[in-house]
Structure formats: structure tokens, C-alpha cells
Backbone as JSON, one array per atom type, in Angstrom:
{
  "sequence": "QVQLVESGGGLVQPGDALRLSCAASGVTLADNTIAWFRQAPGKEREGLSCISGSSGRTPYADSVKGRFAISRDNAKNTGYLQMYNLQPEDTAVYYCAVHLGVYGRLCHLGHYDYDHWGQGTQVTVSS",
  "N": [[0.83, -1.19, 0.0], [0.25, 2.35, -0.31], [2.51, 4.56, 1.17], [3.3, 7.54, 2.82], [5.72, 9.52, 4.18], [6.43, 12.14, 6.12], [9.07, 14.4, 6.94], [11.5, 16.52, 8.57], [10.47, 18.68, 9.91], [10.38, 21.0, 12.71], [11.53, 23.13, 15.4], [11.94, 26.48, 14.79], [13.24, 29.82, 14.29], [11.71, 33.03, 13.56], [12.17, 34.05, 10.2], [13.88, 32.04, 9.52], [14.78, 29.19, 7.45], [13.49, 26.12, 6.15], [13.38, 22.75, 5.1], [11.04, 20.47, 4.13], [10.47, 16.98, 3.79], [9.0, 14.37, 1.88], [8.82, 11.17, 1.84], [8.04, 8.62, -0.33], [6.43, 5.49, -0.77], [5.23, 2.63, -2.51], [3.99, 4.09, -4.43], [4.66, 5.96, -7.33], [6.02, 9.0, -7.49], [6.62, 10.55, -9.7], [4.71, 9.88, -11.52], [2.35, 10.76, -10.58], [0.3, 13.09, -8.69], [1.54, 15.26, -6.25], [1.05, 16.95, -3.2], [1.2, 19.61, -0.77], [-0.07, 20.32, 2.4], [-1.25, 22.15, 5.26], [-2.12, 22.38, 8.72], [-3.13, 24.37, 11.25], [-3.58, 24.8, 14.81], [-6.99, 25.01, 15.6], [-7.63, 25.91, 13.09], [-8.71, 25.55, 9.65], [-7.73, 22.98, 7.36], [-5.2, 23.84, 5.11], [-4.4, 24.15, 1.77], [-1.25, 24.26, 0.29], [0.57, 23.96, -1.9], [1.04, 22.19, -5.0], [2.22, 19.65, -7.23], [1.98, 18.37, -10.41], [1.91, 15.12, -12.03], [2.87, 15.51, -14.56], [4.36, 17.72, -14.15], [3.49, 20.17, -14.9], [1.91, 22.01, -13.57], [2.07, 24.06, -10.81], [0.64, 25.43, -8.53], [0.37, 27.92, -5.91], [-0.61, 28.73, -2.59], [-1.81, 31.93, -1.61], [-0.82, 32.74, 0.83], [1.71, 31.7, 1.06], [3.05, 32.08, -1.27], [5.91, 32.88, -3.09], [7.55, 32.44, -0.96], [7.61, 29.72, -0.38], [8.51, 26.64, -1.98], [7.74, 23.98, -4.08], [8.87, 20.7, -4.91], [10.23, 17.72, -6.43], [12.21, 14.76, -6.19], [12.78, 12.51, -8.43], [14.42, 10.26, -8.61], [14.84, 9.59, -5.97], [12.27, 9.25, -5.22], [10.9, 11.13, -3.69], [9.2, 13.87, -2.34], [9.39, 17.44, -1.83], [9.16, 20.34, 0.24], [10.31, 23.4, 0.22], [10.87, 25.94, 2.45], [11.06, 29.32, 3.07], [11.97, 32.24, 4.98], [10.36, 31.9, 7.31], [7.53, 32.44, 9.39], [5.76, 33.19, 12.47], [3.03, 32.66, 11.95], [3.17, 30.55, 10.24], [3.32, 28.31, 11.72], [2.32, 25.04, 12.18], [0.96, 21.74, 11.6], [2.35, 19.97, 9.02], [1.44, 18.35, 6.07], [1.92, 15.91, 3.53], [0.39, 14.86, 0.49], [-1.08, 12.66, -1.91], [-2.48, 12.54, -5.1], [-3.72, 10.24, -7.18], [-2.69, 9.85, -10.47], [-1.72, 11.4, -13.59], [-2.55, 13.76, -14.65], [-2.8, 17.25, -15.14], [-4.99, 18.58, -14.04], [-5.48, 17.3, -11.69], [-3.91, 18.42, -9.83], [-4.43, 20.5, -7.35], [-5.49, 22.77, -4.76], [-7.4, 22.01, -2.95], [-8.56, 19.81, -0.4], [-10.22, 17.66, -0.72], [-10.3, 15.39, -2.42], [-7.9, 14.01, -2.49], [-5.92, 11.08, -2.52], [-4.14, 9.75, -0.78], [-2.44, 10.25, 2.32], [0.17, 11.59, 4.36], [1.55, 11.26, 7.71], [2.11, 13.65, 8.88], [4.18, 16.43, 9.89], [5.51, 18.43, 12.43], [5.84, 21.9, 12.37], [7.18, 24.57, 14.0], [7.34, 27.95, 14.56], [8.95, 30.29, 16.29], [10.07, 32.97, 18.3]],
  "CA": [[0.0, 0.0, 0.0], [0.95, 3.62, -0.39], [2.94, 5.2, 2.4], [3.94, 8.84, 2.7], [6.33, 9.82, 5.47], [7.0, 13.48, 6.17], [10.14, 14.65, 7.9], [12.16, 17.8, 8.41], [9.89, 19.72, 10.75], [11.09, 21.31, 13.93], [11.38, 24.45, 15.98], [12.82, 27.45, 14.17], [12.96, 31.21, 14.6], [11.26, 33.81, 12.41], [13.18, 34.33, 9.21], [14.63, 30.84, 9.18], [14.34, 28.34, 6.36], [13.33, 24.71, 6.49], [12.94, 21.91, 3.99], [10.29, 19.28, 4.48], [10.57, 15.88, 2.85], [7.9, 13.4, 1.84], [9.31, 9.93, 1.25], [6.91, 7.83, -0.8], [6.57, 4.1, -1.14], [3.99, 2.11, -3.05], [3.5, 5.01, -5.44], [5.72, 6.67, -8.01], [5.63, 10.4, -7.5], [6.76, 11.1, -11.04], [3.52, 9.53, -12.29], [1.18, 11.16, -9.82], [0.31, 14.44, -8.15], [1.86, 15.4, -4.83], [0.68, 18.25, -2.67], [1.48, 19.9, 0.63], [-1.1, 21.0, 3.16], [-0.92, 22.38, 6.66], [-3.25, 22.65, 9.59], [-2.78, 24.99, 12.51], [-4.63, 24.6, 15.82], [-8.18, 25.82, 15.44], [-7.77, 26.36, 11.71], [-8.99, 24.56, 8.63], [-6.6, 22.52, 6.56], [-4.89, 24.77, 4.06], [-3.56, 23.68, 0.69], [-0.13, 25.16, 0.07], [1.09, 23.82, -3.24], [1.02, 20.85, -5.55], [2.93, 19.48, -8.49], [1.35, 17.28, -11.13], [2.82, 14.14, -12.6], [3.48, 16.12, -15.75], [5.11, 18.88, -13.66], [3.03, 21.35, -15.62], [1.18, 22.92, -12.71], [2.56, 24.22, -9.44], [0.02, 26.58, -7.88], [0.71, 28.2, -4.52], [-1.52, 29.55, -1.81], [-1.34, 33.31, -1.46], [-0.14, 32.9, 2.1], [3.08, 31.21, 0.99], [3.62, 32.35, -2.58], [7.14, 33.65, -3.02], [8.37, 31.96, 0.15], [7.67, 28.26, -0.4], [8.71, 26.04, -3.29], [7.53, 22.54, -4.11], [9.7, 19.99, -5.87], [10.37, 16.29, -6.16], [13.38, 14.07, -6.7], [12.22, 11.26, -8.93], [15.33, 9.17, -8.3], [14.62, 9.23, -4.57], [10.84, 9.14, -5.02], [10.67, 11.98, -2.53], [8.77, 15.23, -2.56], [9.96, 18.42, -0.91], [8.63, 21.68, 0.36], [11.32, 24.32, 0.72], [10.21, 27.06, 3.07], [11.94, 30.43, 3.42], [11.42, 33.36, 5.74], [9.25, 31.39, 8.1], [6.93, 33.36, 10.34], [4.94, 32.48, 13.45], [1.78, 32.19, 11.37], [3.43, 29.31, 9.52], [3.28, 27.2, 12.66], [1.25, 24.1, 11.85], [1.36, 20.41, 11.17], [2.44, 19.95, 7.57], [1.13, 17.05, 5.5], [1.96, 15.69, 2.1], [-0.72, 14.06, 0.0], [-0.95, 12.21, -3.29], [-3.65, 12.3, -5.92], [-3.28, 9.31, -8.21], [-2.93, 10.28, -11.83], [-0.69, 12.26, -14.16], [-3.18, 14.9, -15.28], [-2.62, 18.51, -14.45], [-6.19, 18.98, -13.3], [-5.45, 16.66, -10.38], [-3.12, 19.29, -8.97], [-5.22, 21.61, -6.84], [-5.23, 23.03, -3.34], [-8.47, 21.49, -2.13], [-8.18, 18.56, 0.25], [-11.37, 16.75, -0.71], [-10.21, 14.18, -3.23], [-6.58, 13.39, -2.5], [-6.07, 9.65, -2.25], [-3.28, 9.28, 0.3], [-1.91, 11.29, 3.18], [1.18, 11.25, 5.34], [1.18, 11.43, 9.11], [2.34, 15.03, 9.26], [5.36, 16.82, 10.65], [5.24, 19.7, 13.1], [6.71, 23.06, 12.18], [6.9, 25.61, 14.97], [8.14, 29.14, 14.34], [8.81, 31.08, 17.5], [11.26, 33.68, 18.71]],
  "C": [[0.87, 1.25, 0.0], [1.28, 4.11, 1.01], [3.64, 6.51, 2.07], [4.44, 9.23, 4.08], [6.99, 11.18, 5.39], [8.12, 13.53, 7.2], [10.69, 16.04, 7.65], [11.57, 18.93, 9.23], [10.72, 19.94, 12.0], [10.77, 22.7, 14.41], [12.41, 25.39, 15.38], [12.39, 28.85, 14.58], [12.44, 31.94, 13.37], [12.41, 34.19, 11.49], [13.99, 33.13, 8.78], [14.03, 30.13, 7.98], [14.3, 26.89, 6.82], [12.9, 23.97, 5.24], [12.27, 20.66, 4.52], [10.43, 18.24, 3.38], [9.36, 14.98, 2.97], [8.4, 12.18, 1.09], [8.13, 9.03, 0.92], [7.32, 6.4, -1.08], [5.21, 3.59, -1.6], [3.34, 3.0, -4.09], [4.69, 5.74, -6.04], [5.31, 8.12, -8.17], [5.7, 11.02, -8.88], [5.51, 10.87, -11.89], [2.23, 10.01, -11.64], [1.33, 12.6, -9.35], [0.64, 14.4, -6.66], [1.56, 16.82, -4.4], [1.12, 18.37, -1.22], [0.34, 20.71, 1.21], [-0.57, 21.28, 4.56], [-2.2, 22.65, 7.44], [-2.74, 23.16, 10.93], [-3.89, 24.74, 13.52], [-5.79, 25.55, 15.62], [-8.44, 26.32, 14.04], [-8.13, 25.2, 10.78], [-7.71, 24.16, 7.91], [-6.42, 23.43, 5.35], [-3.98, 24.12, 3.02], [-2.49, 24.7, 0.36], [0.38, 25.14, -1.36], [0.94, 22.39, -3.7], [1.82, 20.84, -6.84], [2.37, 18.24, -9.16], [2.39, 16.3, -11.63], [3.53, 14.64, -13.83], [4.38, 17.29, -15.4], [4.68, 20.18, -14.32], [2.3, 22.37, -14.78], [1.77, 22.91, -11.31], [1.94, 25.46, -8.82], [0.46, 26.7, -6.43], [-0.38, 29.01, -3.87], [-0.93, 30.94, -1.65], [-0.51, 33.5, -0.2], [1.34, 32.5, 2.05], [3.77, 31.51, -0.34], [4.83, 33.28, -2.45], [8.06, 33.22, -1.9], [8.58, 30.46, 0.14], [7.86, 27.78, -1.82], [8.56, 24.53, -3.19], [8.42, 21.91, -5.17], [9.64, 18.51, -5.56], [11.66, 15.79, -6.8], [12.91, 12.7, -7.14], [13.11, 10.06, -8.6], [15.15, 8.68, -6.87], [13.15, 9.0, -4.26], [10.41, 9.91, -3.78], [10.23, 13.36, -2.98], [9.33, 16.15, -1.5], [9.11, 19.67, -0.89], [9.71, 22.53, 1.01], [10.62, 25.57, 1.21], [11.26, 28.09, 3.49], [11.2, 31.47, 4.24], [10.2, 32.94, 6.55], [8.81, 32.39, 9.16], [6.06, 32.59, 11.31], [3.62, 31.94, 12.88], [1.94, 30.95, 10.5], [3.42, 28.09, 10.43], [2.07, 26.32, 12.4], [1.84, 22.71, 11.72], [1.29, 20.39, 9.65], [2.29, 18.52, 7.06], [1.44, 17.03, 4.01], [0.83, 14.75, 1.72], [-0.5, 13.74, -1.47], [-2.33, 12.03, -3.9], [-3.19, 11.43, -7.08], [-3.67, 9.8, -9.59], [-1.89, 11.29, -12.28], [-1.26, 13.58, -14.67], [-3.04, 16.16, -14.45], [-3.8, 18.95, -13.63], [-6.26, 18.35, -11.92], [-4.64, 17.45, -9.37], [-3.96, 20.49, -8.59], [-5.04, 21.68, -5.34], [-6.41, 22.7, -2.44], [-8.11, 20.11, -1.6], [-9.14, 17.41, -0.02], [-11.15, 15.44, -1.43], [-8.8, 13.61, -3.35], [-6.67, 11.97, -1.95], [-5.29, 9.16, -1.05], [-2.66, 10.46, 1.02], [-0.81, 10.74, 4.07], [0.7, 11.55, 6.74], [1.38, 12.85, 9.61], [3.65, 15.23, 10.01], [5.14, 18.23, 11.18], [6.29, 20.73, 12.75], [6.26, 24.13, 13.16], [7.87, 26.76, 14.75], [7.92, 30.08, 15.51], [10.14, 31.74, 17.84], [11.6, 33.39, 20.16]]
}
């Protein structure tokens, strides 16, 4: 079965950078859509970015556009979320998710139809 394992979270200070990883097994990321979401206490799950199997679409949420970058390493079958200039409002549990399929339309920031989810990794930004 598909497994997604996030790592790379931790406690950082405002302005710091962090790279999250999503190691996938049972699914080939190059042939599917991978996305990153986050959920802060008391907040709804927020879609941050996604990348389609074709790599043709990489939308970003307004809250992170210009600071976060999504990517994947096909050889390692691992997705990444590079985060720069982290701020306290970025504090949340970060999740990766996969939508099976190569089509660009499968890359979107809604959480409703993604097929698989990781367990999440905590990112805390505090001075």
C-alpha cells in the first residue's frame, strides 16, 4: 500500500528556512500528483502547493507564494517543500498528499479528493 512519510519539521525562529521531505513508497511520485497541506490549531486545513505528474502545474496559496517552493526528486521518489522566511503564522502540522494520476487537473489546493496522506510533521516558528 501507499505510504507517505514526512520529515524535516522542527522548531525554528522567524526568518529561518526549512525543507520538508515526503518519502513515498507504493506510489511513483513522477507519475502522480503530490501536494502539501498544513493545519494549525483551530484552523482549517490549508492547501499550500502541488505538483502534477506532468510537472506542468505548481500553484501556490497566497499565504506562501514567493516563500515556499515545491519539488520532487524522482530518483529518490521523494517530494519536498522548501520554506523560506518562516513566520509564526506558519506554525502548523504539515502534511503531504498524493492524488493518483498524471493529469494537471489533479493538482489543486483542495483537500477533498486526494487519495493518500502522510502522518504530518510539526513546524513551529517562535522567537
